[in-house]
PDB file of C-alpha atoms and ligand atoms in Angstrom:
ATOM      1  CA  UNK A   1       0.000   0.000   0.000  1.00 98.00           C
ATOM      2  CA  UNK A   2       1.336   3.293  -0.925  1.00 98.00           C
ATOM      3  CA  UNK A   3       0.478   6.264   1.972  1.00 98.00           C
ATOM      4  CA  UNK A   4      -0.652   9.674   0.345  1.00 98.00           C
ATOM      5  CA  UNK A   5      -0.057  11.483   4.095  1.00 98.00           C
ATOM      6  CA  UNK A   6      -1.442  15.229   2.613  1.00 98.00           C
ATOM      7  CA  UNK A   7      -0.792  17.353   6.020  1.00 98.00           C
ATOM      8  CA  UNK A   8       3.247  16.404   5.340  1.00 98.00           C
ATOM      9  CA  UNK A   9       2.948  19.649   3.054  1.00 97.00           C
ATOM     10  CA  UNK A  10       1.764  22.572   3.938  1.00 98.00           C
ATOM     11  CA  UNK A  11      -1.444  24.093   2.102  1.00 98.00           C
ATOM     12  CA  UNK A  12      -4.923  25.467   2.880  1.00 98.00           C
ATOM     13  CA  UNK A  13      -6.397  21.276   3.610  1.00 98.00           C
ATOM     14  CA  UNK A  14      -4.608  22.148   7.076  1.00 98.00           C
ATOM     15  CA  UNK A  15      -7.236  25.296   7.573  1.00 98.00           C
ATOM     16  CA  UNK A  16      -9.904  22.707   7.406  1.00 98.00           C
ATOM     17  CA  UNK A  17      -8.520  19.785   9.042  1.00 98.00           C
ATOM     18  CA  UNK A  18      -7.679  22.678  11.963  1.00 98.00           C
ATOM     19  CA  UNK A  19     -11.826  23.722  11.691  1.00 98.00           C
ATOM     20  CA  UNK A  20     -12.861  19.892  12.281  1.00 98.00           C
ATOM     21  CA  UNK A  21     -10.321  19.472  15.195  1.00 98.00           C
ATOM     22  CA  UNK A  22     -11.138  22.755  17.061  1.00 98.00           C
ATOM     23  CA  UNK A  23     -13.750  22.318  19.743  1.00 98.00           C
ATOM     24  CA  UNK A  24     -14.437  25.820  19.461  1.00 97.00           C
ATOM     25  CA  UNK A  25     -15.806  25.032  15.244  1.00 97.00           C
ATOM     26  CA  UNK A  26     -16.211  21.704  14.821  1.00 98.00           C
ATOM     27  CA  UNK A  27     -20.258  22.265  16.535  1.00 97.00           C
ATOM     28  CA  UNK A  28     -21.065  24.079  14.148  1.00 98.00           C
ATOM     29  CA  UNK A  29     -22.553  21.006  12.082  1.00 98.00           C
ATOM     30  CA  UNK A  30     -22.944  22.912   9.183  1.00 98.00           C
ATOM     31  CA  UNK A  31     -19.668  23.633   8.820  1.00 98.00           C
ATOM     32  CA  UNK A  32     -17.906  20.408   9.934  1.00 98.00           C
ATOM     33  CA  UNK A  33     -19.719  18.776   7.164  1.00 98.00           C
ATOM     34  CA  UNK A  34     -18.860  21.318   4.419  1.00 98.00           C
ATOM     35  CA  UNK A  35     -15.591  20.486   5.805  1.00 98.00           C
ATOM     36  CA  UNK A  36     -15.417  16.981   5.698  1.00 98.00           C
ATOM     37  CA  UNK A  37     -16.574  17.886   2.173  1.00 98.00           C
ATOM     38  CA  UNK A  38     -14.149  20.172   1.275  1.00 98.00           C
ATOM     39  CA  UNK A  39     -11.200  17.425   2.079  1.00 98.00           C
ATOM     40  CA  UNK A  40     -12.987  14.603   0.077  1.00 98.00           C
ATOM     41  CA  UNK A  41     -12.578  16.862  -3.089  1.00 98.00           C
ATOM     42  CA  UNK A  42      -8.989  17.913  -2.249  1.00 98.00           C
ATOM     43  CA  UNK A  43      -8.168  14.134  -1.388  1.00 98.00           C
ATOM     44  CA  UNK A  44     -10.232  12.992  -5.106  1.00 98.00           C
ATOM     45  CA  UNK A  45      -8.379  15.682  -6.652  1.00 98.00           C
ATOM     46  CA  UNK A  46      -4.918  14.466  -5.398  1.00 98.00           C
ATOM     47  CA  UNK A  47      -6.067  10.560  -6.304  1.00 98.00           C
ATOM     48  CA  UNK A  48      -7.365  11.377  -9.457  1.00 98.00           C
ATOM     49  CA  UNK A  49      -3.472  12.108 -10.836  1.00 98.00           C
ATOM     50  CA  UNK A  50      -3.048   8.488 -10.189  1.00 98.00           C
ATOM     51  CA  UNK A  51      -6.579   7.535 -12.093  1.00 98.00           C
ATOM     52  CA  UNK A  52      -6.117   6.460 -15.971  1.00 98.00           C
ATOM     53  CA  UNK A  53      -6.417   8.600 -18.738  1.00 98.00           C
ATOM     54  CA  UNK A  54      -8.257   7.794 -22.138  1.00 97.00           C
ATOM     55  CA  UNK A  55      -7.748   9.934 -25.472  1.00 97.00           C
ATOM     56  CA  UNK A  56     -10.452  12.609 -25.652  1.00 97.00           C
ATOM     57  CA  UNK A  57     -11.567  15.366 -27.883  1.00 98.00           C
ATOM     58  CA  UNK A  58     -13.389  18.358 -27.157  1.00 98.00           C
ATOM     59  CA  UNK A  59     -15.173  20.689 -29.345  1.00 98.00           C
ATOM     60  CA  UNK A  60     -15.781  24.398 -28.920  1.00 98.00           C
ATOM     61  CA  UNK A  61     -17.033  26.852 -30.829  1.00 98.00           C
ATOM     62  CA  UNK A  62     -14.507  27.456 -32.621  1.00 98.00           C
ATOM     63  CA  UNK A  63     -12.519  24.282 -32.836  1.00 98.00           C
ATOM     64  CA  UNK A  64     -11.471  21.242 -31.492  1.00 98.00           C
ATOM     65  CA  UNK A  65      -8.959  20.802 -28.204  1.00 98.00           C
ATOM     66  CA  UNK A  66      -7.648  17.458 -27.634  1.00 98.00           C
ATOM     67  CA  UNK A  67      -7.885  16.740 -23.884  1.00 98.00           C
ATOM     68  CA  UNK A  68      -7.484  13.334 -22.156  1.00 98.00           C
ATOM     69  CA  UNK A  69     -10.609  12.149 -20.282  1.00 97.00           C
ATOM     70  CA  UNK A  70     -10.423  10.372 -16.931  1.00 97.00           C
ATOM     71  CA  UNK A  71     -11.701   6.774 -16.673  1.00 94.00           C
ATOM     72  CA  UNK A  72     -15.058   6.241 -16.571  1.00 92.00           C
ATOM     73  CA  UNK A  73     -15.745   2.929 -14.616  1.00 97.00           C
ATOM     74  CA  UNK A  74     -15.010   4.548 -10.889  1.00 98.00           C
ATOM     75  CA  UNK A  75     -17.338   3.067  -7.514  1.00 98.00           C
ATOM     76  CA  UNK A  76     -17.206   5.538  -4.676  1.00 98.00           C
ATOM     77  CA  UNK A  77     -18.099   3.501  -1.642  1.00 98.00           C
ATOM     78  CA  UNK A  78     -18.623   4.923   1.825  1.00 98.00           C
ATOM     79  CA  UNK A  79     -18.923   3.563   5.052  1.00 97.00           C
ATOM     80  CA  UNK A  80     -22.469   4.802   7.059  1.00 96.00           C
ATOM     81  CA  UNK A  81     -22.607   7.305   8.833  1.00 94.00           C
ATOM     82  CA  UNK A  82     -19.631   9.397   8.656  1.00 96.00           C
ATOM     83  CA  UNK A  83     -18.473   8.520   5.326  1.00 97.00           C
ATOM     84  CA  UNK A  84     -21.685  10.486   4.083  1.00 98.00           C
ATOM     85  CA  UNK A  85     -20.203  14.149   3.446  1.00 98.00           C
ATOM     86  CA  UNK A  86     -16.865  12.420   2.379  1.00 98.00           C
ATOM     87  CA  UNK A  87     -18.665  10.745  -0.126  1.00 98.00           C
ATOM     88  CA  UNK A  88     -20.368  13.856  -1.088  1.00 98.00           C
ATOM     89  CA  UNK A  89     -16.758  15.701  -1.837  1.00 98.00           C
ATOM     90  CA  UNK A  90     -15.688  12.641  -4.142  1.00 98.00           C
ATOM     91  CA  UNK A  91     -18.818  12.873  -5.915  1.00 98.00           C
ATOM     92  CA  UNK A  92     -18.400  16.752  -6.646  1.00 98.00           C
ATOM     93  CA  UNK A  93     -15.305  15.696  -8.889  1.00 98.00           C
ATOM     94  CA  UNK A  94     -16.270  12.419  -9.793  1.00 98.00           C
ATOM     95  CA  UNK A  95     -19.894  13.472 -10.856  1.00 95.00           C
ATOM     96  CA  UNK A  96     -19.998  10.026 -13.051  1.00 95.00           C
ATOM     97  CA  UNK A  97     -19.155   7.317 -10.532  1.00 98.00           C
ATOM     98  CA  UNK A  98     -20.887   4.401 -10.037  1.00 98.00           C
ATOM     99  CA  UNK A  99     -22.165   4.696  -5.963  1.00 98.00           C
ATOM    100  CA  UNK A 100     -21.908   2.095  -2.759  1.00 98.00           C
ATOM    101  CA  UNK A 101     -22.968   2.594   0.522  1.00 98.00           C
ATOM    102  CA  UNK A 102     -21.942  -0.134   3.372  1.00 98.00           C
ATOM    103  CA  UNK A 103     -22.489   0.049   7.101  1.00 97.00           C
ATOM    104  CA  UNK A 104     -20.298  -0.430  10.052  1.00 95.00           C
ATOM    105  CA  UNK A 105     -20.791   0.146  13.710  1.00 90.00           C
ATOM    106  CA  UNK A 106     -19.214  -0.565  16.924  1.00 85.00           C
ATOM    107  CA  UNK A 107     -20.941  -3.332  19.168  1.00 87.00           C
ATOM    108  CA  UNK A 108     -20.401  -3.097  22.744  1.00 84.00           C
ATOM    109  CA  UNK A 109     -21.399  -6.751  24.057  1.00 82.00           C
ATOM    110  CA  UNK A 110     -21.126  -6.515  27.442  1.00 81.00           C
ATOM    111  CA  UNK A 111     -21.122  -2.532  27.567  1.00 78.00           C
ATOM    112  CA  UNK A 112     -17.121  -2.392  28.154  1.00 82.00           C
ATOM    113  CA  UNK A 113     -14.402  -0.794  25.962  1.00 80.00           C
ATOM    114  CA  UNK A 114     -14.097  -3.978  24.013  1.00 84.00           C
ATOM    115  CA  UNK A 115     -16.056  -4.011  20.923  1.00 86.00           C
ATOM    116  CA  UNK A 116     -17.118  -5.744  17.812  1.00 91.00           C
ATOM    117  CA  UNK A 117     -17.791  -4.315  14.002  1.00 94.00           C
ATOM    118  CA  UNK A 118     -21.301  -4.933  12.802  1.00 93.00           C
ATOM    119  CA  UNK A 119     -21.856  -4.843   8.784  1.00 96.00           C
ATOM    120  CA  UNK A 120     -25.429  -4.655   7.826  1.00 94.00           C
ATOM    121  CA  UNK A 121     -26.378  -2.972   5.292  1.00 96.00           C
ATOM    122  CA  UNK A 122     -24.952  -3.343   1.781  1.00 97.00           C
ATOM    123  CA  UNK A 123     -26.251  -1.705  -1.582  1.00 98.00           C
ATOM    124  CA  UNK A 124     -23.502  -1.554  -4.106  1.00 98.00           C
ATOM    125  CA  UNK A 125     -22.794  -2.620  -7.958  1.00 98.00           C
ATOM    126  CA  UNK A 126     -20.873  -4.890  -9.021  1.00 98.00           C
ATOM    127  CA  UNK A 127     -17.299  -4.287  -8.262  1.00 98.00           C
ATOM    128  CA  UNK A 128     -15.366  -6.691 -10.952  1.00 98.00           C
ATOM    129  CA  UNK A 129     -12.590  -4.405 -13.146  1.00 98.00           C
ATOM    130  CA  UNK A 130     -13.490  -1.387 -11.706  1.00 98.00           C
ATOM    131  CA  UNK A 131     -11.639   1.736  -9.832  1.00 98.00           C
ATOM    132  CA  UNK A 132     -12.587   1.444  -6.045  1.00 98.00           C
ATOM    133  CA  UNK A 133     -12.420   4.982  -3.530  1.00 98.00           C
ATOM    134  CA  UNK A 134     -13.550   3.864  -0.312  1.00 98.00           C
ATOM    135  CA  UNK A 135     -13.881   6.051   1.689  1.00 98.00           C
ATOM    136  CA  UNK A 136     -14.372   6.583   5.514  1.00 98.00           C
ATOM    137  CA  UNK A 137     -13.212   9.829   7.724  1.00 98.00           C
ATOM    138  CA  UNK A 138     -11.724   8.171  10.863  1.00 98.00           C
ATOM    139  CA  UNK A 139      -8.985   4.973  10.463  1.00 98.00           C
ATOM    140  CA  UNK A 140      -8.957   4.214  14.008  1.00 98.00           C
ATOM    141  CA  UNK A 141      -8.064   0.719  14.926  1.00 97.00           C
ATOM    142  CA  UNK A 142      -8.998   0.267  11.380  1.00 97.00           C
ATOM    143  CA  UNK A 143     -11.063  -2.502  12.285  1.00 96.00           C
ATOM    144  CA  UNK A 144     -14.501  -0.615  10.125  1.00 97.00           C
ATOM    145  CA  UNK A 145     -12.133  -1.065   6.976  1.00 98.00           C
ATOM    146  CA  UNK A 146     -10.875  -4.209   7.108  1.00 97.00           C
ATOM    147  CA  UNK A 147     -14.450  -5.539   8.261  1.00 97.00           C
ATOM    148  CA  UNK A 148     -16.245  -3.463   4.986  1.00 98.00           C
ATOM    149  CA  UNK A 149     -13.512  -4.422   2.149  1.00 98.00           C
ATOM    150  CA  UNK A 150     -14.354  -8.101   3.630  1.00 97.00           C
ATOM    151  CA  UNK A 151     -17.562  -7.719   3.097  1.00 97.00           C
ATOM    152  CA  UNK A 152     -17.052  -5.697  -0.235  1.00 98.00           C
ATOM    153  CA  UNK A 153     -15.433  -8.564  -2.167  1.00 97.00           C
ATOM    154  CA  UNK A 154     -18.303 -10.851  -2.427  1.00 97.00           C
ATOM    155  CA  UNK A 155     -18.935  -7.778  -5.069  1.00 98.00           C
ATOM    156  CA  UNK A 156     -15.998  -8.426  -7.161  1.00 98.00           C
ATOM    157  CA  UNK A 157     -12.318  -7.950  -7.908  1.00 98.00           C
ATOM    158  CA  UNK A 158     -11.542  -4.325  -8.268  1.00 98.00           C
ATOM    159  CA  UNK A 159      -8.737  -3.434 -10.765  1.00 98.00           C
ATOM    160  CA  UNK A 160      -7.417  -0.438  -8.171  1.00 98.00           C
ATOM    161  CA  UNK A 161      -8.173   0.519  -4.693  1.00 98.00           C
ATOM    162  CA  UNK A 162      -7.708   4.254  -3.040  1.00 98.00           C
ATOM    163  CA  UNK A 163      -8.833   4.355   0.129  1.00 98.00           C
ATOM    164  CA  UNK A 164      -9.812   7.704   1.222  1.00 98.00           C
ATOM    165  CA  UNK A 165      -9.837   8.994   4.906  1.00 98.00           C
ATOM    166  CA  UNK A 166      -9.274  12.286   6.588  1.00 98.00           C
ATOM    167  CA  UNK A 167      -7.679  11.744  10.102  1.00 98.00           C
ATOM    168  CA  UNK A 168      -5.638   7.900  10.910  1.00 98.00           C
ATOM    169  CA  UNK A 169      -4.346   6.558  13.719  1.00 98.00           C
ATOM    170  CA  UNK A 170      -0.605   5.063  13.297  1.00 98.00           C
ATOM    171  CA  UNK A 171      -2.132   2.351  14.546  1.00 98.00           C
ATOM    172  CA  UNK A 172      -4.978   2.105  12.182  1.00 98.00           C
ATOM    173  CA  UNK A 173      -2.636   2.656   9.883  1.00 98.00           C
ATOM    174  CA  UNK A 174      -0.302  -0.339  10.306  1.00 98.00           C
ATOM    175  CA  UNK A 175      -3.323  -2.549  11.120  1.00 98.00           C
ATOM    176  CA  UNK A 176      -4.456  -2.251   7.519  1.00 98.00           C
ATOM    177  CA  UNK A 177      -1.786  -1.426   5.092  1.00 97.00           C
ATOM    178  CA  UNK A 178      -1.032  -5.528   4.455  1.00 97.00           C
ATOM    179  CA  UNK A 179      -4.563  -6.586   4.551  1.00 98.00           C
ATOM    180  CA  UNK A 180      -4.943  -4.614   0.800  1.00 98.00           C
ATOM    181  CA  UNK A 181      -3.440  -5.533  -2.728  1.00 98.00           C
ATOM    182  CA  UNK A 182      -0.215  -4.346  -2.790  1.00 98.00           C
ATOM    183  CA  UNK A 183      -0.824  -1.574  -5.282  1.00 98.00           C
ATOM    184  CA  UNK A 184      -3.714  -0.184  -2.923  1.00 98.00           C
ATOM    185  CA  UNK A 185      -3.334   3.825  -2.427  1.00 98.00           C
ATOM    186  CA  UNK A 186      -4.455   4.961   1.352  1.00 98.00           C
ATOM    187  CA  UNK A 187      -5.296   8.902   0.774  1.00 98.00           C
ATOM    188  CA  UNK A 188      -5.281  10.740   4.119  1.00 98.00           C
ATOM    189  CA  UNK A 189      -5.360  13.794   5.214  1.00 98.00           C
ATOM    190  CA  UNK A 190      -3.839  13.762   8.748  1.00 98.00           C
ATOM    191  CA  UNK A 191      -2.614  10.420  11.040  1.00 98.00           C
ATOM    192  CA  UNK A 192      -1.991  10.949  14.385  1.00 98.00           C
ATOM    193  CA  UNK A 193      -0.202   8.841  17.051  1.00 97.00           C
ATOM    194  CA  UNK A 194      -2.263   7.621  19.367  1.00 96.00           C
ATOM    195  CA  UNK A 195      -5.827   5.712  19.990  1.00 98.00           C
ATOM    196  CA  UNK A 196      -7.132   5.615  24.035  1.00 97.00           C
ATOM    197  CA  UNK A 197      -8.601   2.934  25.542  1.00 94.00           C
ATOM    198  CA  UNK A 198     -11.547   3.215  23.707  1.00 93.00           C
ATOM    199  CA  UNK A 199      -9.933   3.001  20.183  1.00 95.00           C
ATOM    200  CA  UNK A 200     -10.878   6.687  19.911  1.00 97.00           C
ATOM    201  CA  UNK A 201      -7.892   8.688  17.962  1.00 98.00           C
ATOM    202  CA  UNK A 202      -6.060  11.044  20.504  1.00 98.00           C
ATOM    203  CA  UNK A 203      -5.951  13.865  19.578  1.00 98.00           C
ATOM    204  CA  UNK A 204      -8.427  13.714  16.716  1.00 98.00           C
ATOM    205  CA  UNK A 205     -11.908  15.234  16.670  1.00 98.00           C
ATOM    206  CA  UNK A 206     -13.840  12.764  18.830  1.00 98.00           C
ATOM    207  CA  UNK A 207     -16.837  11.278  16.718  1.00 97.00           C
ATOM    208  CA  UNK A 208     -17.132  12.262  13.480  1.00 98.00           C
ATOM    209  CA  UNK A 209     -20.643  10.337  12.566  1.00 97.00           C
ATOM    210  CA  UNK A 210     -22.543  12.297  15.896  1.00 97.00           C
ATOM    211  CA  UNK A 211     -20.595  15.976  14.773  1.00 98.00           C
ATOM    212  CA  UNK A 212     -22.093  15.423  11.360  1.00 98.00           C
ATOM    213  CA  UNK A 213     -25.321  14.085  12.153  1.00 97.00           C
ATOM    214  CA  UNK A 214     -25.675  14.609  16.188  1.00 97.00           C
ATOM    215  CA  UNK A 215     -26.017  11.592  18.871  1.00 94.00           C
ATOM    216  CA  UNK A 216     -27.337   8.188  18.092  1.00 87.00           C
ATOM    217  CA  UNK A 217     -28.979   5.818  20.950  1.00 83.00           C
TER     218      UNK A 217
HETATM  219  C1  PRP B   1     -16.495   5.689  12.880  1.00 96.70           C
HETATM  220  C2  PRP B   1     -15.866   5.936  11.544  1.00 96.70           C
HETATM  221  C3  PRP B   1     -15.379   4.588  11.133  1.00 96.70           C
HETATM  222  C4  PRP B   1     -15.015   3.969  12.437  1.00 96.70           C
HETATM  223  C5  PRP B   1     -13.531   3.974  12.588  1.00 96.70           C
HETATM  224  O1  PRP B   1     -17.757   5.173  12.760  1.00 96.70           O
HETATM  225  O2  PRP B   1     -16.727   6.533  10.623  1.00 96.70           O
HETATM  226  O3  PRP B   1     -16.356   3.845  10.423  1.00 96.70           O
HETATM  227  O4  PRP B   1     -15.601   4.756  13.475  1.00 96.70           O
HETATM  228  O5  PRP B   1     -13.123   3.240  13.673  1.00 96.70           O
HETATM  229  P1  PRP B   1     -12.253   1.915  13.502  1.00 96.70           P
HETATM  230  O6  PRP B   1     -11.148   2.239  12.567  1.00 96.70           O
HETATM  231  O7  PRP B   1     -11.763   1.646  14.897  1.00 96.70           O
HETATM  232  O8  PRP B   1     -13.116   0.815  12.985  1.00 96.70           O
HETATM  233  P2  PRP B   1     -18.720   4.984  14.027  1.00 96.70           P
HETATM  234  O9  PRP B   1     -18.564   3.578  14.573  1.00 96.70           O
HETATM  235  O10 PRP B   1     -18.474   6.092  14.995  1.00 96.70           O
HETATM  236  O11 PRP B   1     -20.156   5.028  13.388  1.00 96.70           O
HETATM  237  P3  PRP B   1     -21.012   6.249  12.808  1.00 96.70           P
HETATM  238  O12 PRP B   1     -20.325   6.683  11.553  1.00 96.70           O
HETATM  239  O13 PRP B   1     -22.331   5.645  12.540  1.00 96.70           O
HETATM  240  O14 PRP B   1     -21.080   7.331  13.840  1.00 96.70           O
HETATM  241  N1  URA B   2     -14.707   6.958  15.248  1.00 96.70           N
HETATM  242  C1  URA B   2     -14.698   8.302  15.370  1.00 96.70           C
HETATM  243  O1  URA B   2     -15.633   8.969  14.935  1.00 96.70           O
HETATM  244  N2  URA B   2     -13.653   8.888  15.965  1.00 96.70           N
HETATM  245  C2  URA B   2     -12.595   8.188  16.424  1.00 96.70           C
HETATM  246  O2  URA B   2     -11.660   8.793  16.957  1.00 96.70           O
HETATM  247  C3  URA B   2     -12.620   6.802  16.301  1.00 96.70           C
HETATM  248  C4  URA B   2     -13.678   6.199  15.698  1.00 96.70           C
END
């Protein structure tokens, strides 16, 4: 897996990635959405110099420009809930892409810190021969990924993989980055160091599906 880390260079992602972060902006749901946003179509445009390129022609009114035309046969899959905005900035750029939407969530068994993914829901086309961007804000322990591209492949062989996430744990991270084809691109916006004891990233944002879409039971 190659690692696209984005915040290793400076530029104005870091201005959003600081907005979802800050306690004192991130509330404002509005805005951490737009924001989540905003990094899914700086993270597709960063991917999307990687994508393949066919031979294209484009006429104006007065003439004709050769320009090449990105592949068409692209699945943006997200992970519910939090992936929803993300998916939302990949679609502004990749208007034509095929869509998938999975689910994930935590079990608590016994109501400790230990817990168990859940996938349930599943509505996706077919995968086989296609470009894959799945794509998830948080890559915590990683565990939501790993269980989701299991569950994915029942779809198909894709012929690429980008994953697409905005803030990683190291851990996460590491956890992952074999469990892909080797040629698998992980696009992410920030990775920090640590996860507490309740595989939450430290410092991260806290919960990125109840700042989007507030509190769920
Ligand atoms: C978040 C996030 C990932 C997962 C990451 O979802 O969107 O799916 O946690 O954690 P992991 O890497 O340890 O698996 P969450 O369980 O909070 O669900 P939600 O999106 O419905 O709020
Ligand atoms: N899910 C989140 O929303 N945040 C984390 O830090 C970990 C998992």
């Amino acid at each position: 897996m190659t690692i696209h880390n984005l915040s290793e260079q400076n530029s104005i992602l870091l201005k959003f990635i600081s907005e979802i972060r800050d306690v004192n902006t991130q509330s404002d749901k509005l805005r951490f959405r737009r924001n989540i946003e905003r990094i899914g179509e700086i993270l597709g445009y960063e991917l999307s110099k990687y994508l393949k390129y066919e031979k294209g022609v484009v006429t104006t009114p007065l003439g004709v420009k050769k320009i090449p035309q990105v592949e068409k046969d692209i699945v943006v899959c997200s992970i519910l809930r939090a992936g929803l905005p993300l998916h939302q900035g990949l679609l502004n750029y990749f208007d034509d892409a095929e869509n998938a939407f999975i689910s994930a969530y935590r079990n608590h068994p016994d109501n400790s810190d230990a817990f168990e993914i859940v996938v349930e829901y599943l509505a996706a086309p077919s995968l086989e021969n296609k470009v894959l961007l799945l794509a998830d804000p948080m890559l915590a322990t990683g565990g939501s990924m790993i269980s989701v591209y299991d569950a994915l492949k029942k779809l198909g062989t894709p012929k690429q993989i980008h994953i697409v996430a905005v803030i990683g744990a190291k851990e996460g991270v590491d956890f992952i980055k074999d469990k892909f084809p080797e040629d698998t691109h992980l696009w992410i916006a920030t990775v920090d160091d640590a996860l507490n004891e309740k595989g939450y990233i430290v410092p991260g944002l806290g919960d990125a599906g109840d700042l989007s879409y507030g509190t769920k039971l």
